[in-house]
Coordinates of C-alpha atoms and ligand atoms in Angstrom, one line a residue:
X29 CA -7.7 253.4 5.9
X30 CA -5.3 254.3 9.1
X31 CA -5.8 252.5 12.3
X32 CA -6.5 255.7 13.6
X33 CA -9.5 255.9 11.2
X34 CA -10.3 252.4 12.0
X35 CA -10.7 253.1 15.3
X36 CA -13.3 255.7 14.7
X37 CA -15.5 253.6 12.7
X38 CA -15.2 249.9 14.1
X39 CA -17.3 248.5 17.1
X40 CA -14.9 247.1 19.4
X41 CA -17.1 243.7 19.0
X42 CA -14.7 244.1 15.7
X43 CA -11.9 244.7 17.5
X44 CA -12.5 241.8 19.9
X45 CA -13.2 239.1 17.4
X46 CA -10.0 240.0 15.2
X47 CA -7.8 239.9 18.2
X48 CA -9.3 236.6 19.5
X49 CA -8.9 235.7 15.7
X50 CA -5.0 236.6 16.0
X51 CA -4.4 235.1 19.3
X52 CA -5.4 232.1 17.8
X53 CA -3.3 232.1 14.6
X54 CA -0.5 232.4 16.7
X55 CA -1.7 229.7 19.1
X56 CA -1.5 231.6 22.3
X57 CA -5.1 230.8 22.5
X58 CA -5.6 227.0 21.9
X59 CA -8.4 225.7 23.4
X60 CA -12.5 226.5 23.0
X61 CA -12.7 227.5 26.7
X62 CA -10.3 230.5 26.5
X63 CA -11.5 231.4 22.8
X64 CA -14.8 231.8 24.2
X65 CA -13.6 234.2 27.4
X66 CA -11.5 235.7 25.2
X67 CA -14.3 236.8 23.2
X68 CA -16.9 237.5 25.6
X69 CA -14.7 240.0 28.3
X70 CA -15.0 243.6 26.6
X71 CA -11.2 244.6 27.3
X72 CA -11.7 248.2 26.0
X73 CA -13.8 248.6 29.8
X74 CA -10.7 247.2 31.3
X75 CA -9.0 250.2 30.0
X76 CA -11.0 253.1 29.1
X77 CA -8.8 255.6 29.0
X78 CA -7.3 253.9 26.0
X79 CA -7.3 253.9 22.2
X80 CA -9.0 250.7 20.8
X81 CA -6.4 249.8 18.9
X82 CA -4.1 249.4 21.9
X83 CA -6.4 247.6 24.3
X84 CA -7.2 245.2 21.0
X85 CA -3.5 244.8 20.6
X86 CA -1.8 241.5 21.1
X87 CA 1.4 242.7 22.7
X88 CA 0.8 245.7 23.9
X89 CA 0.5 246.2 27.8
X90 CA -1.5 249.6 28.7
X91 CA -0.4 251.6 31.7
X92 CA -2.3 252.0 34.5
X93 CA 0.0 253.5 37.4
X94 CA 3.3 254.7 37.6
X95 CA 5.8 255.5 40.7
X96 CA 7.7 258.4 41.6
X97 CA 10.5 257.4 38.5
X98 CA 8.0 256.8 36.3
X99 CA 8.3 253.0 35.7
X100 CA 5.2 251.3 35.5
X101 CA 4.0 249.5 38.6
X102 CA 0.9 248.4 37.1
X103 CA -0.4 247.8 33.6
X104 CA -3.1 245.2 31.7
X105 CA -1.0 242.6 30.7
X106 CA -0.7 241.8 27.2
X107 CA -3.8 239.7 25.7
X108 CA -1.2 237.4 24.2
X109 CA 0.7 236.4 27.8
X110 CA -2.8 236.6 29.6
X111 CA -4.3 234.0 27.1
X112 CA -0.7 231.7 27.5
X113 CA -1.2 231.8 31.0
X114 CA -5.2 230.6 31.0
X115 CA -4.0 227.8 28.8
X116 CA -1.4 227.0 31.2
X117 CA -3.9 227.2 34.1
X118 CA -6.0 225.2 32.2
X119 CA -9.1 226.2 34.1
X120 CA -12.6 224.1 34.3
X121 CA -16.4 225.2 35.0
X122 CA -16.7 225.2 38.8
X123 CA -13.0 226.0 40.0
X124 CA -12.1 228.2 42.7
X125 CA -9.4 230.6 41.6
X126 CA -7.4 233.0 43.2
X127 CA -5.4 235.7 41.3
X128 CA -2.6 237.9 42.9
X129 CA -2.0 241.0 41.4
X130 CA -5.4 242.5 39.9
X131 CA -6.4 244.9 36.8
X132 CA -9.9 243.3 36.4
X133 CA -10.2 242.2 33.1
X134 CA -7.7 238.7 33.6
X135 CA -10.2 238.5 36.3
X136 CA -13.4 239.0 34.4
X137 CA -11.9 236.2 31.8
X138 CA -11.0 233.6 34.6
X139 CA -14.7 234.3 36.1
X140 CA -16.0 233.1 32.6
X141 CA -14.1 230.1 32.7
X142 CA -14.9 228.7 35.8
X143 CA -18.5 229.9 35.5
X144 CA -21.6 231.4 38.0
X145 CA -20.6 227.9 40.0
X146 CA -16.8 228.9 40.2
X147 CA -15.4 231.4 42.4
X148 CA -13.0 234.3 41.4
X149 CA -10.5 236.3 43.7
X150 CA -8.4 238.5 42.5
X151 CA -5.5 240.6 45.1
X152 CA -3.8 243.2 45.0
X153 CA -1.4 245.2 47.2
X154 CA -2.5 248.7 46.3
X155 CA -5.9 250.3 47.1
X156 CA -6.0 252.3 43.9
X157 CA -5.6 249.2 41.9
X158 CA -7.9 247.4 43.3
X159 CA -10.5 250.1 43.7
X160 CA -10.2 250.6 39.9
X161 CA -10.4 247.0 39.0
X162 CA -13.9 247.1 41.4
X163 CA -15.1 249.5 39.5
X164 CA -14.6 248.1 35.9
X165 CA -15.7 244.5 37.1
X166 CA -18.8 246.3 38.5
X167 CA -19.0 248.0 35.0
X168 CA -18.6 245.7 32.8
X169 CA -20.9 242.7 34.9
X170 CA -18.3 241.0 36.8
X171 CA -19.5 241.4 40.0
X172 CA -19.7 238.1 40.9
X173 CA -15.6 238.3 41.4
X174 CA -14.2 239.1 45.2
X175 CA -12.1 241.9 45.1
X176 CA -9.1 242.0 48.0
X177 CA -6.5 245.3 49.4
X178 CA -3.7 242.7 50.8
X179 CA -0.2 241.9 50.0
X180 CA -0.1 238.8 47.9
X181 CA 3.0 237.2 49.7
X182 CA 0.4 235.8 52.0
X183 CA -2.2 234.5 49.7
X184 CA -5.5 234.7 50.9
X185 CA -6.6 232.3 53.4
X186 CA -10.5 232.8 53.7
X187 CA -10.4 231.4 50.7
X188 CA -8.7 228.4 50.5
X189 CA -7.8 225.6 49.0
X190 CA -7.7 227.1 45.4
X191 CA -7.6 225.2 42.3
X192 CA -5.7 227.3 40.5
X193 CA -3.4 230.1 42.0
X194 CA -2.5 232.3 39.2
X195 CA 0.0 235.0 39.5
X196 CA 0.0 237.7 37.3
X197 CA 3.3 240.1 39.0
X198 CA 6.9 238.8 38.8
X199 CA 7.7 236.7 41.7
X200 CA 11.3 235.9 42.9
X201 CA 9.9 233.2 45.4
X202 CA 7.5 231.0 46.1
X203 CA 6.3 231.9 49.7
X204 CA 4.6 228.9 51.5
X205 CA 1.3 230.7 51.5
X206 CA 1.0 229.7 48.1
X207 CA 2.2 225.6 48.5
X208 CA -0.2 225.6 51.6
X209 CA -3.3 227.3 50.2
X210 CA -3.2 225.0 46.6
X211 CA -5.4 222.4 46.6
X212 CA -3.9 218.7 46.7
X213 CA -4.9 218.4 42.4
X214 CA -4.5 222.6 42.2
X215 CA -1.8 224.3 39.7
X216 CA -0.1 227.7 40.6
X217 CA 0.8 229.6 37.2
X218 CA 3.8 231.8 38.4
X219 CA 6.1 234.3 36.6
X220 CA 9.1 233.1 38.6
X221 CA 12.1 235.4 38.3
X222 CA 15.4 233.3 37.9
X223 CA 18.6 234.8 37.7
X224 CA 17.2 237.3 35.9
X225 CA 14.7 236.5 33.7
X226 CA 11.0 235.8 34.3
X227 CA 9.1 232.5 32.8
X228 CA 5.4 231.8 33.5
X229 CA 5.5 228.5 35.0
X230 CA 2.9 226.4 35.8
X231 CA 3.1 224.3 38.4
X232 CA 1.6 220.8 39.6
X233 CA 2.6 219.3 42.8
X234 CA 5.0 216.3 43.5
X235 CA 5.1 215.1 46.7
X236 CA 5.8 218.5 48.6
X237 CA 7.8 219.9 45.7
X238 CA 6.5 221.4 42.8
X239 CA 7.3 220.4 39.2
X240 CA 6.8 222.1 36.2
X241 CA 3.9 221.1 33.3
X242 CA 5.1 224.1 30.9
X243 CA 7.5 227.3 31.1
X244 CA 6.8 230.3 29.0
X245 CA 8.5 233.4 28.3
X246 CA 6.7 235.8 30.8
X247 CA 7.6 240.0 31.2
X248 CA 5.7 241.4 34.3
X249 CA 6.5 244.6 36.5
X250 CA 7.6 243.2 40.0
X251 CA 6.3 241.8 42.7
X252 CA 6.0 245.0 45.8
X253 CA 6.0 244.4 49.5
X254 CA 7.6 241.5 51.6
X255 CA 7.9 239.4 48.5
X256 CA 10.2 241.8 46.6
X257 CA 13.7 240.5 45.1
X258 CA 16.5 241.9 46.6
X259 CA 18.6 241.6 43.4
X260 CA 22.2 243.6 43.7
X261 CA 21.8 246.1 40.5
X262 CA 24.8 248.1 39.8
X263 CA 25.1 251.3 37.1
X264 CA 28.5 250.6 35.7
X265 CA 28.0 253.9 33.4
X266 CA 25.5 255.9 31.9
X267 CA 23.4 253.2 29.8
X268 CA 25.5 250.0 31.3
X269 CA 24.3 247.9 34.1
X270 CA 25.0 244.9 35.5
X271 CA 22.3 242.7 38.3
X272 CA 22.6 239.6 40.2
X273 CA 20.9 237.6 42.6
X274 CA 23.4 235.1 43.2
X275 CA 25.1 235.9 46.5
X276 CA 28.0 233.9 45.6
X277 CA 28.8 235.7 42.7
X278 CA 31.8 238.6 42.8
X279 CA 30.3 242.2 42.7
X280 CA 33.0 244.9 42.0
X281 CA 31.0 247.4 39.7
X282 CA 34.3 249.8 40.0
X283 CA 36.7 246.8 37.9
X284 CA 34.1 245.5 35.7
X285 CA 33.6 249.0 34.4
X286 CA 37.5 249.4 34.1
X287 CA 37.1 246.1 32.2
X288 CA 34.7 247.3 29.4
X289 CA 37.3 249.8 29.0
X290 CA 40.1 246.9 28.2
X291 CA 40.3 245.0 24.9
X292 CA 37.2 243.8 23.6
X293 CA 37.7 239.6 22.5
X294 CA 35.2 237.4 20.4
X295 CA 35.3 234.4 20.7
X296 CA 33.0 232.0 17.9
X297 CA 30.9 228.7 18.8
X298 CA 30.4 227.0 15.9
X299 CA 27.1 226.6 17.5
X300 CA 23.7 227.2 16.1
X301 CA 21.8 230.0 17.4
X302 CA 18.6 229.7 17.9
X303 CA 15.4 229.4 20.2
X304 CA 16.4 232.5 22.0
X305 CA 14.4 232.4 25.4
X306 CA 15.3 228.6 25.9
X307 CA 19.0 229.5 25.2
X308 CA 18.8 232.1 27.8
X309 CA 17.5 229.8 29.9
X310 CA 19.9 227.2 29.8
X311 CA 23.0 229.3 30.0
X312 CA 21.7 231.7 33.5
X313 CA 21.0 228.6 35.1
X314 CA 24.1 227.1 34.0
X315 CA 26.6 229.9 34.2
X316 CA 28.9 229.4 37.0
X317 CA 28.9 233.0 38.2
X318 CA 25.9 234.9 36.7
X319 CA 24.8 238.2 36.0
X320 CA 22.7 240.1 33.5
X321 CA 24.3 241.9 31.5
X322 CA 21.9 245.2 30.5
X323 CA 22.9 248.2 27.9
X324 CA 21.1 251.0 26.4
X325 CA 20.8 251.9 23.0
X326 CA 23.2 254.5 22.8
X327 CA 25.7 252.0 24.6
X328 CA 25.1 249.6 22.1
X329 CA 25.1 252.4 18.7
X330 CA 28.2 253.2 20.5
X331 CA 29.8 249.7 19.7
X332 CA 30.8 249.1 23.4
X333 CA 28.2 247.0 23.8
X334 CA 26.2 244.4 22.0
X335 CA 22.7 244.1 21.0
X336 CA 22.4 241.3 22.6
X337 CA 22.3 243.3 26.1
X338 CA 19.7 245.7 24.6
X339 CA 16.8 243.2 27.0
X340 CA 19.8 241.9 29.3
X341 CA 21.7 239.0 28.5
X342 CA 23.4 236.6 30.7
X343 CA 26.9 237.0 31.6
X344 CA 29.9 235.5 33.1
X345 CA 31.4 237.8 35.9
X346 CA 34.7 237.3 38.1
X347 CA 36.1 239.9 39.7
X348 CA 37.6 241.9 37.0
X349 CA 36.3 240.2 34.0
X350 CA 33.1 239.7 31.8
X351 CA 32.2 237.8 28.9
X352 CA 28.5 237.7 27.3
X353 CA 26.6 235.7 24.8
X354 CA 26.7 237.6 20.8
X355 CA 26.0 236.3 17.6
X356 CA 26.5 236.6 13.7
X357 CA 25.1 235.2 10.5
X358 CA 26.0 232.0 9.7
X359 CA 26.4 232.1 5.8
X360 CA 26.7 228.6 4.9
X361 CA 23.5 227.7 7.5
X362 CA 21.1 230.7 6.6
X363 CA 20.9 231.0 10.5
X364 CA 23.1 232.5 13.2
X365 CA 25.9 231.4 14.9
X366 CA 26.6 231.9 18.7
X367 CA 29.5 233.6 20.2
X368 CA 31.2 235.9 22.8
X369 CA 32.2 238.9 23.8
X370 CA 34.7 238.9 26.5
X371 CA 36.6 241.9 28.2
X372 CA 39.4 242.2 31.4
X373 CA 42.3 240.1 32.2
X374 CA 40.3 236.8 32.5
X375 CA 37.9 237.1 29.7
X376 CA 39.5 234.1 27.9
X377 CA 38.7 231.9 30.7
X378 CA 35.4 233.3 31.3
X379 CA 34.5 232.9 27.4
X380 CA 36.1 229.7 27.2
X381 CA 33.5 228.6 29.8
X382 CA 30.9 230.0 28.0
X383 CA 31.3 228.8 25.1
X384 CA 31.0 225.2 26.2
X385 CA 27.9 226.0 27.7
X386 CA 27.0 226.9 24.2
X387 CA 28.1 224.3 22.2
X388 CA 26.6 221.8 24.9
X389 CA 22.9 223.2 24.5
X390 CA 23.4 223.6 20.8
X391 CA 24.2 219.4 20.9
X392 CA 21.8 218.2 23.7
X393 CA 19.2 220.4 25.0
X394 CA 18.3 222.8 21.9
X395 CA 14.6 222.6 21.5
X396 CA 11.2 223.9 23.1
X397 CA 10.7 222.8 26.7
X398 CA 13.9 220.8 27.2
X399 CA 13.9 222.4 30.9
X400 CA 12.0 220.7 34.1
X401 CA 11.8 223.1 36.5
X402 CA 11.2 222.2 40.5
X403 CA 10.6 223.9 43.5
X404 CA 11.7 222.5 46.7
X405 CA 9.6 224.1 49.7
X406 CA 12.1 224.9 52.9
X407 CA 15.7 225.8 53.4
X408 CA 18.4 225.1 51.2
X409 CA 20.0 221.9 52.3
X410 CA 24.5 222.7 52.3
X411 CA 24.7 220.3 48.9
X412 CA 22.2 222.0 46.9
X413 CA 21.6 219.7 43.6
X414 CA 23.0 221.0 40.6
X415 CA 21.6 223.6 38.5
X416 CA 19.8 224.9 41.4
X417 CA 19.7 228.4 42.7
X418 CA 18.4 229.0 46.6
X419 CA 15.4 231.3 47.1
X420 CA 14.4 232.5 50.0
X421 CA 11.3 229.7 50.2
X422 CA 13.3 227.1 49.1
X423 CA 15.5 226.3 46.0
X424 CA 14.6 225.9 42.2
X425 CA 16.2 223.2 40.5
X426 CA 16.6 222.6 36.6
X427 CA 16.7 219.5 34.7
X428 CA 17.5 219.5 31.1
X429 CA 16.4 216.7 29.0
Ligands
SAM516 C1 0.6 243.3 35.7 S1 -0.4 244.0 36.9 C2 -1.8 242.8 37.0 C3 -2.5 242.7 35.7 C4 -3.9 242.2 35.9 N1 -4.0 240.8 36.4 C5 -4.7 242.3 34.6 O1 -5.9 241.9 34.7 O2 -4.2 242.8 33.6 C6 0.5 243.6 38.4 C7 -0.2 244.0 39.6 O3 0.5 243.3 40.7 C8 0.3 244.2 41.8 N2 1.2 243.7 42.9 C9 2.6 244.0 43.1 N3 3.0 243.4 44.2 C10 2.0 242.8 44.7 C11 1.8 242.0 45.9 N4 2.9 241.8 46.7 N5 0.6 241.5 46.2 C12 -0.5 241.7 45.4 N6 -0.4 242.5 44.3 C13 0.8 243.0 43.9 C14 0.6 245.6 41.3 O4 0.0 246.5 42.2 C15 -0.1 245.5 39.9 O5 -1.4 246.0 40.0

């Protein structure tokens, strides 16, 4: 039988249980609490407009608005991320909750785990989103859960001190709304956007600062309004591009694009590849002059680029110069080894750099969680710690153990 035929004939109550089913299996759902949401939110009313077979799908985010380039400004997050993120939030019968950026159905699941005593709120900064997520809570039974128009930068006082502040839009910054409006035992799960690339972090306090419980790999459309990331994005050529968010780090999208055209160097590590997002991690936080490094998949069947840049991938620029992370098999291991790709006049130097940072995480830090990740409210004191990158808000500093 086709999915398509499967769709036809199977109750989504069939859907729902095989999907809370897989979720577990591949322990994004962990505890009874969640399985138990999980399996009591219809997600199909959450998206209507949708085949059952992609609103039961683990991975799959379904569209819900578009802007004027069509890029999705707003989708129903994938069941898997939404069920790491509730285990992260770790969320008990009686909680207040508030959730920035809404879609109703995250918010129907966190209004069954704290419960009729609990209290749900869920914002968002456009009316037709949050319209439509009224209307499907209304549908489907959640009316209980307050509904909010506002931009998310500022929280929403009336309802404060929150238990939990879960964010489900990719921040670059933790505004103080946030800090201020978490109560003094209260956790903020946040996709925080680093140099780059996005993990859910959640968040206890320490003192004033922040410190991290657990980081996950996280993918979320950006945050929209005064909260936005001002990131400087260059097109190099058709299907190349380069970001940073570093303002220390050397822009010149004319000469890096001259570089690409220069001899192309690898350099090997000797180094295991492996753990992918933790590697990432570790070497944009690390890299002394970062950018991403993005390429499209002509670029890449072109052999200018790698595959590695396919999703972005962290990259050492100077002025006239870039080097990149690659890989190859590793015969003799069965695994991969890491490497790099370097181009311009000081791509040895640049690579030479990276590959230490390689070889260093392959020794010392290469394993699941090995990162601490803080947030220090306020403004950047002159001797930032190291491994630290200023925000706006304040700085995030990273620890590897
Ligand atoms: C991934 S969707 C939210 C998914 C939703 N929680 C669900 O149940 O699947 C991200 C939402 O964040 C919203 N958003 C973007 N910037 C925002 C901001 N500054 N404040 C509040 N919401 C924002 C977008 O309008 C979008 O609807």
């Amino acid at each position: 039988m086709t999915s398509n035929d499967d769709s036809t004939v199977r109750e989504p109550a069939v859907w729902r249980a095989d999907m809370v089913r897989a979720l577990r299996d591949q322990d994004a759902i962990v505890s009874e609490r969640v399985s138990a949401a999980f399996a009591s939110v219809p997600r199909h009313r959450f998206a209507p407009d949708a085949p059952l077979e992609v609103a039961y799908d683990l991975h799959r985010t379904v569209p819900v608005k578009k802007d004027e380039h069509g890029q999705d400004i707003s989708v129903m997050s994938a069941a898997h991320l939404q069920a790491v993120m509730l285990e992260q939030a770790d969320i008990a019968p009686g909680m207040k909750v508030l959730e920035i950026g809404s879609g109703g159905y995250n918010a129907a699941l966190i209004q069954e785990l704290v419960g009729n005593e609990g209290m749900v709120t869920t914002v968002d900064i456009d009316r037709d989103i949050v319209d439509r997520a009224r209307q499907c809570l209304d549908h489907a039974g959640y009316d209980l859960v307050k509904t909010v128009l506002s931009d998310g930068e500022a929280g929403v006082p009336g309802g404060a001190p929150y238990d939990r502040i879960i964010v489900t839009v990719a921040a670059w910054d933790i505004p103080p709304s946030w800090i201020s409006q978490l109560g003094e035992a209260g956790r903020l799960v946040v996709p925080l956007t680093v140099r780059g690339t996005t993990r859910s972090i959640a968040f206890d306090r320490d003192g004033e600062d922040l410190v991290s419980r657990s980081y996950r790999l996280a993918r979320f459309v950006p945050m929209q309004g005064e909260g936005a990331s001002k990131e400087r994005k260059a097109l190099l050529r058709e299907g190349v591009a380069v970001q940073t968010d570093d303002a220390r780090v050397p822009f010149h999208a004319k000469a890096l694009n001259s570089a690409l055209d220069t001899a192309r160097r690898e350099f090997w590590s000797g180094a295991a590849y492996d753990l992918p997002d933790e590697l990432e991690l570790y070497l944009s936080l690390n890299l002394s002059s970062p950018a991403r490094l993005h390429a499209s998949k002509d670029v890449v069947d072109s052999g200018l680029v790698e595959a590695s840049a396919l999703l972005g991938v962290p990259a050492l620029i100077s002025e006239d110069s870039i080097a990149y992370r690659t890989r190859r098999e590793n015969e003799d291991t069965g695994g991969f080894e890491s490497g790099v790709v370097a181009h311009g006049p000081q791509g040895e130097a640049l690579a030479d750099e990276y590959l230490k940072l390689l070889r260093c995480w392959a020794q010392n830090h290469r394993r699941r969680g090995a990162a601490t990740i803080r947030f220090l409210p306020g403004p950047a004191s002159s001797s930032l710690p190291e491994n630290s990158v200023p925000k706006r808000h304040g700085v995030v500093a990273v620890s590897w153990h």
